[in-house]
Coordinates of C-alpha atoms and ligand atoms in Angstrom, one line a residue:
X1 CA 6.9 17.1 -33.1
X2 CA 4.8 14.0 -33.3
X3 CA 0.8 14.5 -34.6
X4 CA -1.3 15.0 -31.4
X5 CA -2.1 18.0 -29.3
X6 CA 0.0 18.6 -26.1
X7 CA -2.8 19.2 -23.2
X8 CA -3.1 22.6 -22.8
X9 CA -2.1 23.9 -18.9
X10 CA -5.0 25.1 -17.4
X11 CA -4.9 28.1 -14.0
X12 CA -5.9 25.3 -11.9
X13 CA -5.8 21.6 -12.1
X14 CA -8.8 20.2 -13.9
X15 CA -10.3 16.5 -14.3
X16 CA -11.2 16.2 -17.6
X17 CA -14.5 15.2 -19.2
X18 CA -14.4 11.3 -20.6
X19 CA -13.6 10.7 -24.1
X20 CA -14.0 6.8 -24.5
X21 CA -11.2 5.1 -26.6
X22 CA -8.9 8.2 -27.0
X23 CA -5.7 6.3 -26.5
X24 CA -6.8 2.6 -28.1
X25 CA -4.7 3.4 -30.7
X26 CA -1.3 3.5 -28.3
X27 CA 0.9 0.3 -28.4
X28 CA 4.5 0.2 -27.9
X29 CA 6.7 -2.2 -30.4
X30 CA 6.4 -5.8 -29.6
X31 CA 9.4 -7.4 -28.9
X32 CA 11.1 -9.8 -31.7
X33 CA 11.8 -13.3 -31.0
X34 CA 15.8 -12.3 -30.7
X35 CA 14.4 -9.6 -27.7
X36 CA 12.2 -12.3 -26.7
X37 CA 14.5 -15.3 -26.4
X38 CA 17.4 -14.5 -24.4
X39 CA 15.1 -13.8 -21.3
X40 CA 13.5 -17.0 -21.2
X41 CA 10.5 -16.2 -23.1
X42 CA 8.6 -17.6 -26.4
X43 CA 10.1 -15.6 -29.5
X44 CA 6.1 -14.8 -30.7
X45 CA 2.3 -15.5 -30.0
X46 CA 2.2 -19.5 -29.0
X47 CA -0.6 -21.1 -30.7
X48 CA -2.1 -22.2 -27.4
X49 CA -1.7 -18.7 -25.8
X50 CA -5.0 -19.0 -23.9
X51 CA -3.9 -21.7 -21.9
X52 CA -0.7 -20.7 -21.6
X53 CA -1.9 -17.2 -20.1
X54 CA -4.2 -18.7 -18.1
X55 CA -2.0 -21.2 -16.5
X56 CA 0.2 -18.1 -16.1
X57 CA -2.4 -16.3 -14.3
X58 CA -2.9 -19.4 -11.9
X59 CA 0.7 -19.7 -11.3
X60 CA 0.7 -15.7 -10.4
X61 CA -2.3 -15.9 -8.0
X62 CA -0.5 -18.9 -6.0
X63 CA 2.9 -17.1 -5.8
X64 CA 1.7 -13.5 -4.6
X65 CA -0.8 -13.4 -2.3
X66 CA -1.3 -9.5 -3.2
X67 CA -2.4 -10.4 -6.6
X68 CA -6.1 -12.0 -5.6
X69 CA -6.5 -10.1 -2.7
X70 CA -6.2 -6.6 -4.9
X71 CA -8.8 -8.6 -7.7
X72 CA -11.2 -9.6 -5.1
X73 CA -11.2 -6.2 -2.8
X74 CA -11.9 -3.5 -5.0
X75 CA -15.8 -2.0 -3.9
X76 CA -15.7 0.2 -7.0
X77 CA -15.5 3.6 -4.8
X78 CA -14.0 5.6 -7.4
X79 CA -11.6 7.2 -5.3
X80 CA -8.8 6.6 -8.0
X81 CA -10.3 7.3 -11.0
X82 CA -8.9 10.7 -11.0
X83 CA -5.6 10.2 -9.7
X84 CA -3.3 8.9 -12.7
X85 CA -1.7 11.3 -14.5
X86 CA -2.6 9.2 -17.6
X87 CA -6.2 9.5 -17.2
X88 CA -5.6 13.3 -16.6
X89 CA -3.5 13.8 -19.5
X90 CA -5.4 11.9 -22.0
X91 CA -9.0 11.5 -20.5
X92 CA -9.1 8.0 -21.9
X93 CA -11.7 6.0 -19.1
X94 CA -9.4 2.8 -19.4
X95 CA -6.8 5.1 -17.8
X96 CA -8.3 5.5 -14.9
X97 CA -6.6 2.9 -12.1
X98 CA -9.9 1.0 -11.5
X99 CA -10.8 0.6 -15.3
X100 CA -7.3 -0.7 -15.9
X101 CA -7.2 -3.1 -13.2
X102 CA -10.6 -4.4 -14.4
X103 CA -9.2 -5.4 -17.9
X104 CA -7.3 -8.5 -15.4
X105 CA -10.1 -8.5 -13.0
X106 CA -12.6 -9.7 -15.7
X107 CA -10.5 -12.3 -16.8
X108 CA -9.8 -13.6 -13.3
X109 CA -13.2 -13.6 -12.5
X110 CA -14.1 -15.4 -15.4
X111 CA -11.7 -18.4 -14.8
X112 CA -10.7 -18.3 -11.1
X113 CA -14.2 -17.6 -9.2
X114 CA -17.0 -19.5 -9.1
X115 CA -19.8 -16.7 -10.1
X116 CA -17.7 -16.2 -12.8
X117 CA -17.7 -19.4 -14.1
X118 CA -21.3 -20.1 -13.9
X119 CA -22.7 -16.7 -14.0
X120 CA -20.0 -14.4 -16.2
X121 CA -22.4 -11.5 -17.1
X122 CA -23.9 -11.2 -13.7
X123 CA -20.2 -10.0 -12.2
X124 CA -18.9 -8.7 -15.4
X125 CA -17.0 -11.7 -16.1
X126 CA -15.1 -12.0 -19.7
X127 CA -13.7 -14.7 -22.1
X128 CA -9.7 -14.2 -22.7
X129 CA -10.0 -13.6 -26.2
X130 CA -7.7 -11.9 -28.8
X131 CA -9.5 -8.4 -28.3
X132 CA -8.7 -8.5 -24.5
X133 CA -5.2 -9.5 -25.2
X134 CA -5.0 -6.7 -27.5
X135 CA -6.5 -4.4 -24.8
X136 CA -3.8 -5.5 -22.3
X137 CA -1.0 -4.9 -24.3
X138 CA -2.3 -1.6 -25.1
X139 CA -3.3 -0.4 -21.7
X140 CA -1.0 -2.3 -19.3
X141 CA 1.7 -0.1 -21.5
X142 CA -0.4 3.2 -20.5
X143 CA 1.0 2.5 -16.8
X144 CA 4.1 3.4 -15.5
X145 CA 3.7 1.3 -12.3
X146 CA 4.2 4.4 -10.4
X147 CA 1.4 3.7 -7.3
X148 CA -0.1 6.9 -7.2
X149 CA -3.3 5.6 -7.2
X150 CA -2.7 3.2 -4.4
X151 CA -2.1 6.2 -1.9
X152 CA -6.0 7.3 -2.6
X153 CA -7.3 3.9 -2.5
X154 CA -9.1 2.5 0.9
X155 CA -8.3 -0.7 0.2
X156 CA -4.3 0.0 -0.8
X157 CA -5.3 -1.8 -4.2
X158 CA -1.7 -1.3 -6.0
X159 CA -2.3 -0.8 -9.8
X160 CA 1.3 -1.3 -10.6
X161 CA 1.6 -4.8 -9.3
X162 CA -1.8 -5.9 -11.4
X163 CA 0.0 -4.1 -14.0
X164 CA 3.3 -6.3 -13.9
X165 CA 1.3 -9.3 -13.4
X166 CA -0.3 -9.0 -17.0
X167 CA 3.0 -7.6 -18.4
X168 CA 4.4 -11.3 -17.1
X169 CA 1.4 -13.5 -18.3
X170 CA 1.7 -11.1 -21.9
X171 CA 5.6 -12.4 -22.1
X172 CA 5.0 -15.8 -21.1
X173 CA 2.8 -16.3 -24.3
X174 CA 5.2 -14.1 -26.3
X175 CA 3.7 -10.9 -26.6
X176 CA 6.5 -9.0 -24.6
X177 CA 7.4 -5.4 -25.1
X178 CA 10.6 -4.4 -27.4
X179 CA 11.7 -1.6 -25.3
X180 CA 11.9 -3.1 -22.2
X181 CA 13.0 -6.4 -23.4
X182 CA 15.9 -5.3 -25.7
X183 CA 17.4 -3.2 -22.7
X184 CA 17.5 -6.1 -20.5
X185 CA 19.0 -8.5 -23.2
X186 CA 21.7 -6.0 -23.5
X187 CA 22.4 -6.0 -19.9
X188 CA 22.8 -9.8 -20.0
X189 CA 25.1 -9.2 -22.8
X190 CA 27.3 -6.3 -22.3
X191 CA 26.4 -5.2 -19.0
X192 CA 24.4 -2.0 -19.7
X193 CA 21.0 -0.6 -20.9
X194 CA 23.0 1.3 -23.6
X195 CA 25.3 -1.7 -24.8
X196 CA 28.1 0.7 -23.7
X197 CA 31.1 -1.8 -23.8
X198 CA 33.8 -1.7 -21.4
X199 CA 36.6 0.1 -23.5
X200 CA 34.0 3.0 -24.2
X201 CA 33.0 3.5 -21.1
X202 CA 36.9 3.7 -20.0
X203 CA 37.2 6.2 -22.6
X204 CA 34.3 8.6 -21.4
X205 CA 35.2 8.2 -18.1
X206 CA 38.9 9.3 -18.8
X207 CA 37.2 12.1 -20.8
X208 CA 35.4 13.1 -17.9
X209 CA 38.4 13.5 -15.4
X210 CA 40.2 15.8 -17.9
X211 CA 37.0 17.8 -18.2
X212 CA 36.6 17.8 -14.6
X213 CA 40.1 18.7 -14.5
X214 CA 40.2 21.3 -17.0
X215 CA 37.5 23.3 -15.1
X216 CA 38.5 22.8 -11.7
X217 CA 42.4 22.4 -11.7
X218 CA 42.1 19.6 -9.6
X219 CA 42.2 15.8 -10.6
X220 CA 38.9 14.0 -9.5
X221 CA 39.0 10.4 -10.6
X222 CA 36.0 8.5 -12.3
X223 CA 37.9 4.7 -11.4
X224 CA 36.4 2.1 -13.3
X225 CA 37.1 -1.7 -12.1
X226 CA 39.5 -0.6 -9.4
X227 CA 40.1 -3.7 -7.0
X228 CA 40.2 -2.8 -3.2
X229 CA 38.2 0.4 -3.7
X230 CA 36.0 0.7 -0.6
X231 CA 33.0 1.4 -2.7
X232 CA 31.4 -0.1 -5.5
X233 CA 29.0 3.0 -7.2
X234 CA 26.5 1.4 -9.4
X235 CA 24.5 4.1 -11.3
X236 CA 22.4 4.4 -14.3
X237 CA 24.2 3.7 -17.8
X238 CA 22.6 7.3 -18.7
X239 CA 24.8 8.8 -16.5
X240 CA 28.0 8.4 -18.5
X241 CA 27.5 10.4 -21.4
X242 CA 23.8 12.3 -21.4
X243 CA 22.8 15.8 -19.9
X244 CA 21.9 16.6 -17.5
X245 CA 22.5 13.0 -16.0
X246 CA 26.4 13.0 -16.6
X247 CA 26.6 16.3 -14.4
X248 CA 25.3 14.5 -11.3
X249 CA 28.4 11.7 -12.4
X250 CA 30.7 14.5 -12.3
X251 CA 29.0 15.5 -8.9
X252 CA 29.2 12.4 -7.1
X253 CA 32.9 12.0 -8.3
X254 CA 33.7 15.1 -6.5
X255 CA 31.7 14.6 -3.5
X256 CA 33.7 11.2 -3.2
X257 CA 37.0 12.7 -4.2
X258 CA 36.5 15.8 -1.4
X259 CA 35.3 13.3 1.5
X260 CA 38.6 10.9 0.7
X261 CA 36.3 7.6 -0.1
X262 CA 38.1 5.5 -2.4
X263 CA 35.5 4.1 -5.0
X264 CA 34.8 2.4 -8.1
X265 CA 32.2 2.1 -11.1
X266 CA 32.4 -1.7 -12.7
X267 CA 32.1 -2.5 -16.5
X268 CA 30.3 -6.0 -15.6
X269 CA 27.7 -3.8 -13.2
X270 CA 27.2 -0.9 -15.4
X271 CA 23.8 -0.2 -15.0
X272 CA 21.8 0.6 -11.9
X273 CA 18.5 0.3 -13.5
X274 CA 16.7 -3.2 -13.7
X275 CA 14.0 -3.3 -16.1
X276 CA 13.1 -6.8 -14.9
X277 CA 10.8 -4.9 -12.2
X278 CA 8.8 -3.2 -15.2
X279 CA 8.2 -6.4 -16.9
X280 CA 7.1 -8.4 -13.6
X281 CA 9.8 -10.9 -14.0
X282 CA 11.3 -11.9 -10.8
X283 CA 13.9 -14.3 -12.6
X284 CA 15.1 -11.3 -15.0
X285 CA 14.8 -9.1 -11.8
X286 CA 17.4 -11.8 -10.0
X287 CA 19.7 -12.2 -13.1
X288 CA 20.3 -8.5 -13.6
X289 CA 20.9 -8.3 -9.5
X290 CA 23.2 -10.8 -9.5
X291 CA 25.6 -8.8 -11.7
X292 CA 25.9 -6.5 -8.9
X293 CA 26.6 -8.8 -6.3
X294 CA 29.3 -11.0 -8.7
X295 CA 31.2 -7.1 -9.3
X296 CA 31.3 -6.4 -5.6
X297 CA 32.9 -9.8 -4.5
X298 CA 35.4 -9.7 -7.6
X299 CA 36.5 -6.5 -7.0
X300 CA 36.3 -6.9 -3.0
X301 CA 34.6 -3.5 -2.2
X302 CA 33.0 -2.7 1.4
X303 CA 29.9 -1.0 0.5
X304 CA 27.6 -0.6 -2.8
X305 CA 26.1 2.9 -3.4
X306 CA 23.5 3.6 -5.8
X307 CA 23.6 6.3 -8.0
X308 CA 20.5 8.4 -9.1
X309 CA 18.1 6.0 -10.2
X310 CA 14.2 5.9 -9.1
X311 CA 13.2 2.2 -9.9
X312 CA 17.0 1.0 -9.3
X313 CA 16.2 2.3 -5.7
X314 CA 13.5 0.5 -5.2
X315 CA 14.7 -2.7 -6.3
X316 CA 17.8 -2.1 -4.6
X317 CA 16.2 -1.2 -1.4
X318 CA 13.3 -3.3 -1.3
X319 CA 14.6 -6.6 -3.0
X320 CA 18.2 -6.5 -3.4
X321 CA 18.8 -8.7 -0.5
X322 CA 16.3 -11.0 -1.5
X323 CA 17.2 -11.1 -5.1
X324 CA 21.3 -11.3 -4.6
X325 CA 22.1 -11.8 -0.8
X326 CA 23.0 -12.3 1.3
X327 CA 25.8 -9.2 1.5
X328 CA 27.3 -10.6 4.6
X329 CA 31.0 -9.9 2.8
X330 CA 30.4 -6.3 3.2
X331 CA 31.3 -3.6 6.0
X332 CA 28.5 -3.9 8.6
X333 CA 28.8 -0.7 9.5
X334 CA 27.0 0.5 6.7
X335 CA 23.6 0.0 5.1
X336 CA 23.2 -2.1 2.0
X337 CA 23.0 -0.6 -0.2
X338 CA 23.4 2.8 0.4
X339 CA 21.9 6.0 -2.0
X340 CA 24.4 8.7 -2.6
X341 CA 21.8 11.0 -1.4
X342 CA 22.5 9.2 2.0
X343 CA 26.5 9.6 1.6
X344 CA 26.6 13.0 0.5
X345 CA 24.0 14.1 3.5
X346 CA 25.7 12.2 5.9
X347 CA 29.0 14.3 4.8
X348 CA 27.2 17.8 4.9
X349 CA 25.7 17.1 8.4
X350 CA 29.4 16.1 9.4
X351 CA 30.4 19.1 8.3
X352 CA 32.8 17.2 5.8
X353 CA 32.4 19.2 2.7
X354 CA 32.2 23.0 2.1
X355 CA 29.8 24.2 0.0
X356 CA 29.6 27.6 -2.0
X357 CA 25.6 28.0 -2.2
X358 CA 26.4 31.1 -4.9
X359 CA 27.7 28.9 -7.5
X360 CA 23.9 27.9 -7.9
X361 CA 22.6 31.8 -7.3
X362 CA 21.5 31.7 -10.9
X363 CA 19.3 28.7 -10.2
X364 CA 15.7 29.0 -8.4
X365 CA 15.1 25.3 -7.9
X366 CA 12.0 23.1 -7.2
X367 CA 12.4 19.4 -6.8
X368 CA 10.6 16.5 -8.6
X369 CA 9.8 13.4 -6.3
X370 CA 10.9 10.3 -8.2
X371 CA 7.7 8.0 -7.8
X372 CA 9.7 4.7 -7.3
X373 CA 11.4 6.8 -4.3
X374 CA 8.7 8.6 -2.9
X375 CA 6.3 5.5 -2.9
X376 CA 8.6 2.7 -2.7
X377 CA 11.2 3.0 -0.8
X378 CA 12.9 4.8 1.5
X379 CA 16.4 6.9 2.5
X380 CA 18.1 7.4 6.0
X381 CA 16.7 6.4 9.2
X382 CA 13.7 8.5 9.7
X383 CA 10.1 8.2 8.5
X384 CA 9.8 10.1 4.9
X385 CA 13.6 10.4 4.8
X386 CA 13.1 9.8 1.0
X387 CA 11.6 13.1 1.0
X388 CA 13.8 14.8 3.2
X389 CA 17.3 13.9 2.4
X390 CA 16.9 15.1 -1.1
X391 CA 15.6 18.6 -0.2
X392 CA 18.2 19.3 2.3
X393 CA 21.4 18.4 0.1
X394 CA 19.5 20.9 -2.5
X395 CA 18.9 23.7 0.2
X396 CA 22.5 23.1 1.4
X397 CA 23.6 23.9 -2.2
X398 CA 21.2 26.2 -3.4
X399 CA 19.8 29.7 -1.6
X400 CA 16.6 29.3 -3.5
X401 CA 14.2 26.7 -3.1
X402 CA 10.6 26.3 -3.6
X403 CA 8.2 23.4 -3.5
X404 CA 5.7 22.6 -5.8
X405 CA 1.9 21.9 -4.6
X406 CA 1.6 19.8 -1.4
X407 CA -0.6 17.4 -3.9
X408 CA 1.9 16.8 -6.4
X409 CA 5.1 16.5 -4.1
X410 CA 5.8 13.5 -1.4
X411 CA 3.9 10.6 -1.7
X412 CA 1.3 12.6 -3.7
X413 CA 4.2 13.0 -6.5
X414 CA 3.1 12.9 -10.3
X415 CA 4.9 10.4 -12.4
X416 CA 7.2 12.3 -15.0
X417 CA 5.3 10.1 -17.6
X418 CA 7.8 8.1 -19.1
X419 CA 8.5 5.5 -15.8
X420 CA 7.6 1.7 -16.0
X421 CA 9.4 1.1 -19.1
X422 CA 7.5 3.3 -21.3
X423 CA 10.3 5.9 -21.8
X424 CA 10.5 5.1 -25.5
X425 CA 9.6 7.0 -28.6
X426 CA 7.0 4.9 -29.8
X427 CA 5.0 6.0 -26.9
X428 CA 5.8 9.8 -27.4
X429 CA 2.1 10.8 -27.4
X430 CA 1.6 9.0 -24.2
X431 CA 4.4 10.1 -22.7
X432 CA 3.5 14.0 -23.6
X433 CA 0.2 13.8 -22.2
X434 CA 1.0 11.8 -18.7
X435 CA 3.8 14.5 -18.1
X436 CA 0.7 16.8 -17.8
X437 CA -0.1 17.1 -14.4
X438 CA 3.7 17.6 -13.7
X439 CA 4.1 20.4 -15.9
X440 CA 0.9 21.9 -14.4
X441 CA 2.3 21.9 -11.0
X442 CA 6.0 23.3 -12.3
X443 CA 4.2 25.6 -14.2
X444 CA 2.5 27.2 -11.2
X445 CA 5.5 27.4 -9.2
X446 CA 7.4 29.2 -12.3
X447 CA 4.6 31.9 -12.1
X448 CA 4.7 31.9 -8.4
X449 CA 8.5 32.1 -7.7
X450 CA 10.1 32.4 -10.5
X451 CA 11.5 28.8 -10.5
X452 CA 14.2 28.3 -13.1
X453 CA 15.2 24.6 -12.6
X454 CA 13.5 21.3 -11.6
X455 CA 16.0 18.9 -10.1
X456 CA 15.4 15.2 -10.0
X457 CA 17.1 11.9 -8.5
X458 CA 16.0 9.7 -11.4
X459 CA 17.6 8.9 -14.8
X460 CA 14.0 8.0 -16.3
X461 CA 12.8 11.3 -15.0
X462 CA 15.9 13.4 -16.3
X463 CA 15.6 11.6 -19.9
X464 CA 11.6 12.3 -19.9
X465 CA 11.5 15.4 -18.5
X466 CA 14.3 16.9 -21.2
X467 CA 12.1 15.4 -23.9
X468 CA 8.7 16.5 -22.9
X469 CA 9.6 19.9 -21.2
X470 CA 9.7 21.6 -24.8
X471 CA 6.3 20.5 -25.8
X472 CA 5.0 22.4 -22.9
X473 CA 7.2 25.8 -23.9
X474 CA 10.0 25.2 -21.6
X475 CA 13.2 24.2 -22.2
X476 CA 15.3 20.8 -21.6
X477 CA 18.0 22.1 -19.5
X478 CA 15.5 23.4 -17.4
X479 CA 15.8 19.9 -15.5
X480 CA 19.3 19.2 -13.5
X481 CA 20.9 16.4 -11.5
X482 CA 20.6 17.1 -7.8
X483 CA 24.1 15.9 -7.6
X484 CA 24.7 18.4 -10.4
X485 CA 23.8 21.1 -7.6
X486 CA 26.1 19.5 -5.6
X487 CA 28.8 19.3 -7.8
X488 CA 28.9 22.9 -8.6
X489 CA 28.4 24.2 -5.0
X490 CA 31.4 21.6 -3.9
X491 CA 34.4 23.6 -3.1
X492 CA 37.4 21.1 -4.0
X493 CA 40.7 21.1 -2.7
X494 CA 41.7 21.4 1.4
X495 CA 38.8 21.7 3.3
X496 CA 38.1 25.3 4.4
Ligands
SF4_1 S1 0.2 2.8 -10.8 FE1 0.4 5.2 -11.5 S2 0.2 4.8 -13.9 FE2 -0.6 2.9 -13.1 S3 -2.9 3.2 -12.9 FE3 -1.9 3.7 -10.8 S4 -1.3 5.8 -11.0 FE4 -1.8 5.4 -13.5
SF4_2 S1 -10.2 3.4 -5.1 FE1 -9.7 1.3 -4.6 S2 -11.5 0.2 -4.1 FE2 -11.9 2.5 -5.2 S3 -12.6 1.7 -7.0 FE3 -10.1 2.4 -7.0 S4 -9.3 0.3 -6.8 FE4 -11.2 0.3 -6.3

């Protein structure tokens, strides 16, 4: 385990005393030229970086109306200060959302407002120096863009958008983050975040079919690049091999098999994740999204369904049509796109699946609402469907379900601590500390209801929890996929 103290879980959640600069050392690895250039960014910090950064900031202020509104409207009421999991877990005041915003706001004021140009000290405006850029790099990579702070801000100021703008400016001057940019490059080159080529993918899926057949006696298919299938399933590449993700993929396959829906994965679009969102780059987000359009056209599918991935669903639900549409070649009777939870939920409601809850009787389950699903998208046709549908699917598959404390679920949910492009080992201290509020809530529900497992519908959340649960005395297998529960409960074979 790394060299830092894991926060202590308290009997009741506490707001920590402020400790200035305690996370000033936290910086993810900087991207090398080989990671930057395929994305259209300079390979390293350009000579006239201040001019380039300010020009980019000017562009963004003109392009996104929300950005100047957010930068102008904060009244320093303080309502957001104790709402960020990274502040609660690290006690560094620069992890208070308003302070994080101020890192950019001070520079904005200096160069883009009259008062800041002529009376900088009076309005807290500062020059864009290398020290400021370093602070941006450190603290805008301590924001998982989870939007929790915006729920509590009376003006709805969204720190996530400010953080995305800051990262976009840093990329434009050649100061990108290795983890995100390397991954986006792999998607462009190979088709997924893991760099898993088509033959390896085909092998994995074949092995999965054999495993499921050995275990159930039923030949459930996990097809790849099958032209003419009805559904293109786009899922995070973690689903192809890592626990508990792969158990979710097994579950999707069982549901689709049992419902008689023909489906396929695509080697060209073998990744639902879209890290273009995290770096705030519309162009890179679009390039990733266009792969899905191409795969859908090439395979001639009628529907596009997304697997369990939080930010992928945010991009899909909120932006896919703008980025890669129109999708008028798909079957208009289905929403574009659909979430696998919506598909399974609908099948359950229509009585199309037989579920044996007793298969999950050894599990007492809670649900972690993934932030990008909770606060940036929806599911189904009712308000709050993104909270209702996953819970109804779990309850149809398990007899024992218990929610965590209301101030930590639904739109108030805490980020897992690894979202927004921070799921990298060079940020492990931040990840462990940022997970504290979720671990606190999990601990409470364990003590109160003997909960044994926490389900999630996001690949990043599952990976993050697998890693950080042991730091808090839990075990990594306590996190499960929602479709793992469905896959275990489903009765295969003739409908009973
Ligand atoms: S968006 Fe989330 S991570 Fe970023 S400052 Fe707000 S609460 Fe913290
Ligand atoms: S809650 Fe909103 S207005 Fe209040 S300090 Fe935070 S960002 Fe500013």
